[in-house]
Amino acid sequence: TAPDDCPPDREVLGRATWTFLHTMAAYYPEKPNEREQTMMKSLLSSFSQFYPCGHCAEHLRDEMKKEPPKVASRMELAWWMCGMHNKVNTMLGKDEFDCNKLDERWRDGPSDGRCD
Ligand code: FAD
């Protein structure tokens, strides 16, 4: 891998972006109001226009057409995001992530306390 002060390649950008997206979903309101739901839809739609990996963004837009973002609650958004990421994982030949472990991975940390 290139040194830290080089522009990000697709992998580095991808890891940073998934960290942001899953963490954002993990802290989305449990009961978002109408305005928050509209803003989240708009954020994701804009994101899929401007994500700076052209073919990744195109693939994401296709998937979002088939399965539009679910923004009615924190859990719905987190699981939707997990599903989107798993589609990319499958396409790249990586293992699927167990979406039951979302909060442990992105919000609460493991029960052994090693991340506290
Ligand atoms: P990443 O896939 O970046 O995952 C980071 C961490 O997230 C993992 O270590 C794991 O702990 C956790 N995780 C994994 N799966 C899930 C999940 N389903 N839900 C929650 N957490 C999870 N790369 C390409 O080569 N081609 C593409 O078309 C492409 N499209 C992309 C589209 C988007 C929107 C994004 C954000 C990235 C895309 N990438 C693409 C990059 C790719 O997804 C990976 O980020 C990159 O290959 C680095 O992978 P990684 O193995 O380090 O882990």
Coordinates of N, CA, C and O and ligand atoms in Angstrom, one line a residue:
T1 N 0.8 -1.2 0.0 CA 0.0 0.0 0.0 C 0.9 1.3 0.0 O 2.0 1.3 0.5
A2 N 0.3 2.3 -0.6 CA 1.1 3.6 -0.7 C 1.1 4.3 0.6 O 0.3 4.0 1.5
P3 N 2.1 5.2 0.8 CA 2.2 5.9 2.1 C 0.9 6.7 2.4 O 0.1 7.0 1.4
D4 N 0.7 7.1 3.6 CA -0.6 7.7 4.1 C -0.8 9.1 3.4 O -2.0 9.5 3.4
D5 N 0.3 9.8 3.0 CA 0.1 11.1 2.4 C -0.1 11.1 0.9 O -0.1 12.1 0.3
C6 N -0.4 9.9 0.3 CA -0.7 9.8 -1.1 C -2.2 9.9 -1.3 O -3.0 9.5 -0.3
P7 N -2.7 10.3 -2.4 CA -4.2 10.3 -2.7 C -4.7 8.9 -2.5 O -4.0 7.9 -2.8
P8 N -6.0 8.8 -2.0 CA -6.5 7.5 -1.7 C -6.8 6.7 -3.0 O -7.3 7.3 -4.0
D9 N -6.5 5.4 -3.0 CA -6.9 4.6 -4.1 C -8.3 4.0 -3.8 O -8.9 4.4 -2.8
R10 N -8.8 3.2 -4.7 CA -10.2 2.7 -4.5 C -10.4 2.0 -3.2 O -11.5 2.1 -2.5
E11 N -9.4 1.3 -2.7 CA -9.5 0.5 -1.5 C -9.6 1.4 -0.2 O -10.4 1.3 0.6
V12 N -8.6 2.3 -0.2 CA -8.5 3.3 0.9 C -9.8 4.1 1.0 O -10.4 4.3 2.1
L13 N -10.2 4.7 -0.1 CA -11.4 5.5 -0.2 C -12.6 4.7 0.2 O -13.4 5.1 1.0
G14 N -12.7 3.4 -0.2 CA -13.8 2.6 0.1 C -13.9 2.3 1.6 O -14.9 2.5 2.2
R15 N -12.8 2.0 2.2 CA -12.8 1.7 3.7 C -13.2 2.9 4.5 O -14.0 2.8 5.4
A16 N -12.6 4.1 4.1 CA -13.0 5.3 4.8 C -14.5 5.6 4.6 O -15.2 6.1 5.5
T17 N -15.0 5.4 3.4 CA -16.3 5.7 3.1 C -17.3 4.8 3.8 O -18.3 5.3 4.4
W18 N -17.0 3.5 3.8 CA -17.9 2.6 4.5 C -17.9 2.9 6.0 O -18.9 2.8 6.7
T19 N -16.7 3.3 6.6 CA -16.7 3.7 8.0 C -17.6 4.8 8.2 O -18.4 4.8 9.2
F20 N -17.6 5.8 7.4 CA -18.5 7.0 7.5 C -19.9 6.5 7.4 O -20.8 6.9 8.2
L21 N -20.3 5.8 6.3 CA -21.7 5.4 6.1 C -22.3 4.6 7.2 O -23.4 4.8 7.6
H22 N -21.5 3.6 7.6 CA -22.1 2.7 8.6 C -22.2 3.4 10.0 O -23.1 3.2 10.8
T23 N -21.2 4.3 10.3 CA -21.2 5.0 11.5 C -22.4 6.0 11.5 O -23.1 6.1 12.5
M24 N -22.6 6.6 10.4 CA -23.7 7.6 10.3 C -25.0 6.8 10.5 O -25.9 7.3 11.2
A25 N -25.2 5.7 9.9 CA -26.4 4.9 10.0 C -26.6 4.4 11.5 O -27.7 4.4 12.0
A26 N -25.5 4.1 12.1 CA -25.5 3.6 13.5 C -26.0 4.7 14.5 O -26.5 4.4 15.6
Y27 N -25.8 5.9 14.1 CA -26.2 7.1 15.0 C -27.4 7.8 14.4 O -27.7 8.9 14.9
Y28 N -28.0 7.3 13.4 CA -29.2 8.0 12.8 C -30.3 7.8 13.9 O -30.3 6.9 14.7
P29 N -31.3 8.8 13.9 CA -32.3 8.7 15.0 C -33.1 7.4 14.9 O -33.4 6.9 13.8
E30 N -33.5 6.9 16.1 CA -34.4 5.7 16.2 C -35.7 6.0 15.5 O -36.3 5.2 14.8
K31 N -36.2 7.3 15.8 CA -37.5 7.7 15.1 C -37.3 9.0 14.4 O -37.7 10.1 14.9
P32 N -36.7 9.0 13.2 CA -36.5 10.2 12.5 C -37.8 10.9 12.1 O -38.7 10.2 11.7
N33 N -37.8 12.2 12.2 CA -39.0 12.9 11.7 C -39.0 13.0 10.1 O -38.0 12.6 9.5
E34 N -40.0 13.6 9.6 CA -40.2 13.6 8.1 C -39.0 14.3 7.5 O -38.4 13.9 6.5
R35 N -38.6 15.5 8.1 CA -37.5 16.3 7.6 C -36.2 15.5 7.6 O -35.4 15.5 6.6
E36 N -35.9 14.8 8.7 CA -34.7 14.0 8.8 C -34.7 12.9 7.7 O -33.7 12.6 7.1
Q37 N -35.9 12.3 7.5 CA -35.9 11.2 6.5 C -35.7 11.7 5.1 O -35.0 11.1 4.3
T38 N -36.3 12.9 4.8 CA -36.1 13.5 3.5 C -34.6 13.9 3.3 O -34.0 13.6 2.2
M39 N -34.0 14.4 4.4 CA -32.6 14.8 4.2 C -31.7 13.6 4.0 O -30.7 13.7 3.3
M40 N -32.0 12.5 4.7 CA -31.1 11.3 4.5 C -31.3 10.8 3.1 O -30.3 10.4 2.5
K41 N -32.5 10.7 2.6 CA -32.7 10.3 1.2 C -31.9 11.1 0.3 O -31.2 10.7 -0.7
S42 N -31.9 12.4 0.5 CA -31.3 13.4 -0.4 C -29.7 13.2 -0.3 O -29.0 13.2 -1.3
L43 N -29.2 13.0 1.0 CA -27.8 12.8 1.1 C -27.3 11.6 0.3 O -26.3 11.6 -0.4
L44 N -28.1 10.5 0.5 CA -27.7 9.2 -0.2 C -27.8 9.4 -1.7 O -26.9 8.8 -2.5
S45 N -28.8 10.1 -2.2 CA -28.9 10.3 -3.6 C -27.8 11.1 -4.1 O -27.1 10.8 -5.2
S46 N -27.4 12.2 -3.4 CA -26.3 13.1 -3.8 C -25.0 12.3 -3.8 O -24.1 12.3 -4.7
F47 N -24.8 11.5 -2.7 CA -23.6 10.7 -2.5 C -23.4 9.8 -3.7 O -22.3 9.7 -4.2
S48 N -24.5 9.2 -4.2 CA -24.4 8.2 -5.3 C -24.1 9.0 -6.6 O -23.7 8.3 -7.6
Q49 N -24.3 10.3 -6.7 CA -23.9 11.0 -7.9 C -22.5 11.4 -7.8 O -21.8 11.4 -8.9
F50 N -22.0 11.7 -6.6 CA -20.6 12.3 -6.6 C -19.5 11.4 -6.0 O -18.4 11.8 -5.9
Y51 N -19.9 10.2 -5.6 CA -18.8 9.3 -5.1 C -17.7 9.2 -6.1 O -17.9 8.8 -7.3
P52 N -16.4 9.6 -5.7 CA -15.4 9.7 -6.6 C -14.7 8.4 -7.1 O -13.5 8.3 -7.2
C53 N -15.5 7.5 -7.4 CA -15.1 6.3 -8.2 C -16.2 6.0 -9.1 O -17.3 5.6 -8.7
G54 N -16.0 6.4 -10.4 CA -17.2 6.4 -11.3 C -18.0 5.1 -11.4 O -19.2 5.2 -11.3
H55 N -17.3 4.0 -11.6 CA -18.0 2.8 -11.8 C -18.6 2.3 -10.5 O -19.7 1.7 -10.5
C56 N -18.0 2.6 -9.4 CA -18.6 2.3 -8.1 C -19.9 3.0 -7.9 O -20.9 2.5 -7.5
A57 N -19.9 4.3 -8.2 CA -21.1 5.2 -8.1 C -22.2 4.7 -9.0 O -23.4 4.6 -8.6
E58 N -21.8 4.3 -10.2 CA -22.8 3.8 -11.1 C -23.5 2.6 -10.6 O -24.7 2.4 -10.7
H59 N -22.7 1.6 -10.1 CA -23.2 0.4 -9.6 C -24.1 0.7 -8.4 O -25.2 0.1 -8.3
L60 N -23.7 1.6 -7.6 CA -24.5 2.0 -6.4 C -25.9 2.6 -6.8 O -26.9 2.2 -6.3
R61 N -25.9 3.4 -7.8 CA -27.1 4.0 -8.3 C -28.1 2.9 -8.9 O -29.3 3.0 -8.6
D62 N -27.5 2.0 -9.6 CA -28.3 0.8 -10.1 C -29.0 0.1 -8.9 O -30.1 -0.2 -8.9
E63 N -28.1 -0.2 -7.9 CA -28.6 -1.0 -6.7 C -29.7 -0.2 -6.0 O -30.7 -0.7 -5.5
M64 N -29.5 1.2 -5.9 CA -30.4 2.0 -5.2 C -31.8 2.1 -5.9 O -32.8 2.4 -5.3
K65 N -31.7 2.0 -7.3 CA -33.0 1.9 -8.0 C -33.7 0.7 -7.7 O -35.0 0.7 -7.5
K66 N -33.0 -0.4 -7.6 CA -33.7 -1.7 -7.3 C -34.2 -1.8 -5.9 O -35.2 -2.3 -5.6
E67 N -33.4 -1.2 -5.0 CA -33.7 -1.2 -3.6 C -33.5 0.1 -2.9 O -32.4 0.4 -2.4
P68 N -34.5 1.0 -3.0 CA -34.3 2.4 -2.5 C -34.0 2.4 -1.0 O -34.4 1.5 -0.3
P69 N -33.2 3.4 -0.6 CA -32.8 3.6 0.8 C -34.0 3.5 1.8 O -35.1 4.0 1.5
K70 N -33.9 2.8 2.9 CA -34.9 2.7 3.9 C -34.5 3.6 5.0 O -33.5 3.3 5.7
V71 N -35.3 4.7 5.2 CA -34.9 5.7 6.2 C -35.8 5.9 7.3 O -35.7 6.9 8.0
A72 N -36.8 5.0 7.5 CA -37.8 5.2 8.5 C -37.3 5.0 10.0 O -38.0 5.4 10.9
S73 N -36.2 4.4 10.2 CA -35.6 4.2 11.5 C -34.1 3.9 11.4 O -33.6 3.5 10.4
R74 N -33.5 4.0 12.6 CA -32.1 3.7 12.6 C -31.8 2.3 12.2 O -30.9 2.1 11.3
M75 N -32.5 1.3 12.7 CA -32.3 -0.1 12.3 C -32.5 -0.3 10.8 O -31.8 -1.0 10.2
E76 N -33.6 0.3 10.3 CA -33.9 0.1 8.9 C -32.7 0.6 8.0 O -32.3 0.0 7.1
L77 N -32.2 1.8 8.4 CA -31.1 2.4 7.6 C -29.8 1.6 7.7 O -29.2 1.3 6.7
A78 N -29.5 1.2 9.0 CA -28.3 0.4 9.2 C -28.4 -0.9 8.4 O -27.4 -1.3 7.8
W79 N -29.5 -1.6 8.4 CA -29.6 -2.9 7.7 C -29.6 -2.7 6.2 O -29.0 -3.5 5.5
W80 N -30.2 -1.6 5.7 CA -30.2 -1.3 4.3 C -28.7 -1.1 3.9 O -28.3 -1.7 2.8
M81 N -28.0 -0.3 4.6 CA -26.6 0.0 4.3 C -25.8 -1.3 4.3 O -24.9 -1.6 3.5
C82 N -26.0 -2.2 5.3 CA -25.4 -3.5 5.4 C -25.6 -4.3 4.2 O -24.7 -4.9 3.6
G83 N -26.9 -4.3 3.7 CA -27.2 -5.0 2.5 C -26.5 -4.5 1.3 O -26.0 -5.3 0.4
M84 N -26.4 -3.2 1.2 CA -25.7 -2.5 0.0 C -24.2 -3.0 0.0 O -23.6 -3.3 -1.0
H85 N -23.6 -2.9 1.2 CA -22.2 -3.2 1.3 C -22.0 -4.7 1.0 O -21.0 -5.1 0.3
N86 N -22.9 -5.5 1.5 CA -22.8 -7.0 1.2 C -22.9 -7.3 -0.4 O -22.3 -8.2 -0.9
K87 N -23.7 -6.5 -1.1 CA -23.8 -6.6 -2.5 C -22.4 -6.4 -3.1 O -22.0 -7.1 -4.0
V88 N -21.7 -5.3 -2.7 CA -20.4 -5.0 -3.2 C -19.4 -6.1 -2.7 O -18.6 -6.5 -3.6
N89 N -19.5 -6.5 -1.5 CA -18.7 -7.6 -1.0 C -18.8 -8.8 -1.9 O -17.8 -9.4 -2.4
T90 N -20.0 -9.2 -2.3 CA -20.2 -10.4 -3.1 C -19.6 -10.2 -4.5 O -18.9 -11.0 -5.0
M91 N -19.9 -9.0 -5.0 CA -19.4 -8.7 -6.4 C -17.9 -8.8 -6.4 O -17.3 -9.2 -7.4
L92 N -17.2 -8.4 -5.3 CA -15.7 -8.4 -5.2 C -15.2 -9.7 -4.7 O -14.0 -9.9 -4.5
G93 N -16.1 -10.7 -4.5 CA -15.6 -12.0 -4.0 C -15.2 -12.0 -2.5 O -14.5 -12.9 -2.1
K94 N -15.7 -11.0 -1.8 CA -15.4 -11.0 -0.3 C -16.5 -11.7 0.4 O -17.6 -11.8 -0.1
D95 N -16.2 -12.1 1.7 CA -17.3 -12.7 2.6 C -18.4 -11.7 2.8 O -18.1 -10.5 3.0
E96 N -19.6 -12.2 3.0 CA -20.7 -11.4 3.5 C -20.5 -11.1 5.0 O -20.0 -11.9 5.7
F97 N -21.0 -9.9 5.4 CA -20.9 -9.5 6.8 C -22.3 -9.9 7.4 O -23.3 -9.7 6.8
D98 N -22.2 -10.4 8.7 CA -23.4 -10.7 9.4 C -24.1 -9.4 10.0 O -23.5 -8.8 10.9
C99 N -25.2 -9.0 9.4 CA -25.8 -7.7 9.8 C -26.3 -7.7 11.2 O -26.5 -6.6 11.8
N100 N -26.4 -8.8 11.9 CA -26.7 -8.9 13.3 C -25.6 -8.2 14.1 O -25.8 -7.9 15.3
K101 N -24.4 -8.1 13.6 CA -23.3 -7.6 14.3 C -23.0 -6.1 14.1 O -21.9 -5.6 14.4
L102 N -24.0 -5.5 13.4 CA -23.8 -4.1 13.0 C -23.5 -3.2 14.2 O -22.5 -2.4 14.2
D103 N -24.3 -3.2 15.3 CA -24.1 -2.3 16.4 C -22.7 -2.6 17.1 O -22.0 -1.7 17.5
E104 N -22.4 -3.9 17.2 CA -21.2 -4.3 17.8 C -20.0 -3.7 17.1 O -19.0 -3.1 17.6
R105 N -20.1 -3.8 15.7 CA -18.9 -3.3 14.9 C -18.9 -1.8 14.8 O -17.8 -1.2 14.8
W106 N -20.0 -1.1 14.7 CA -20.0 0.3 14.4 C -20.4 1.2 15.5 O -20.4 2.4 15.3
R107 N -20.9 0.7 16.6 CA -21.4 1.6 17.7 C -21.0 1.2 19.1 O -20.4 2.0 19.8
D108 N -21.3 0.0 19.5 CA -21.1 -0.4 20.9 C -19.7 -1.0 21.2 O -19.3 -1.0 22.3
G109 N -19.1 -1.7 20.2 CA -17.9 -2.4 20.4 C -18.2 -3.8 21.0 O -19.3 -4.0 21.5
P110 N -17.2 -4.7 21.0 CA -17.4 -6.0 21.5 C -17.6 -6.1 23.0 O -17.1 -5.2 23.7
S111 N -18.2 -7.2 23.5 CA -18.5 -7.2 24.9 C -17.3 -7.5 25.8 O -17.3 -7.3 27.0
D112 N -16.2 -7.9 25.2 CA -14.9 -8.1 26.0 C -14.3 -6.8 26.4 O -13.3 -6.8 27.1
G113 N -14.8 -5.7 25.9 CA -14.3 -4.4 26.3 C -13.0 -3.9 25.7 O -12.5 -2.9 26.0
R114 N -12.5 -4.7 24.7 CA -11.2 -4.3 24.2 C -11.1 -3.0 23.4 O -10.1 -2.5 23.1
C115 N -12.3 -2.6 23.0 CA -12.4 -1.3 22.3 C -12.8 -0.1 23.2 O -12.9 1.0 22.7
D116 N -13.0 -0.4 24.5 CA -13.5 0.7 25.3 C -12.3 1.7 25.7 O -11.2 1.4 25.6
Ligands
FAD1 P1 -14.4 -2.8 3.3 O1 -15.3 -3.5 2.3 O2 -14.0 -1.4 2.9 O3 -15.1 -2.9 4.7 C1 -14.6 -2.2 5.8 C2 -15.1 -2.9 7.1 O4 -16.5 -2.8 7.1 C3 -14.8 -4.4 7.2 O5 -13.5 -4.6 7.7 C4 -15.9 -4.9 8.0 O6 -15.6 -4.9 9.4 C5 -17.0 -4.0 7.8 N1 -18.1 -4.5 6.9 C6 -17.9 -5.3 5.8 N2 -19.1 -5.6 5.2 C7 -20.0 -4.9 5.9 C8 -21.4 -4.8 5.8 N3 -22.1 -5.4 4.9 N4 -22.1 -4.1 6.7 C9 -21.4 -3.4 7.7 N5 -20.1 -3.5 7.9 C10 -19.4 -4.2 7.0 N6 -14.5 -1.4 -4.9 C11 -14.3 -2.0 -6.2 O7 -13.3 -2.5 -6.5 N7 -15.4 -2.0 -7.1 C12 -16.6 -1.4 -6.8 O8 -17.5 -1.3 -7.6 C13 -16.7 -0.7 -5.5 N8 -17.9 -0.1 -5.2 C14 -18.0 0.5 -4.0 C15 -19.1 1.3 -3.7 C16 -19.2 2.0 -2.5 C17 -20.5 2.8 -2.3 C18 -18.1 2.0 -1.6 C19 -18.2 2.8 -0.4 C20 -17.0 1.3 -1.9 C21 -16.9 0.5 -3.1 N9 -15.7 -0.2 -3.4 C22 -15.6 -0.8 -4.6 C23 -14.6 -0.4 -2.4 C24 -14.9 -1.7 -1.6 O9 -16.2 -1.9 -1.2 C25 -14.0 -1.8 -0.4 O10 -14.1 -0.7 0.5 C26 -12.5 -2.0 -0.7 O11 -12.3 -3.1 -1.5 C27 -11.7 -2.3 0.6 O12 -12.2 -3.5 1.2 P2 -11.9 -4.0 2.7 O13 -11.7 -5.5 2.5 O14 -10.7 -3.3 3.3 O15 -13.2 -3.7 3.5

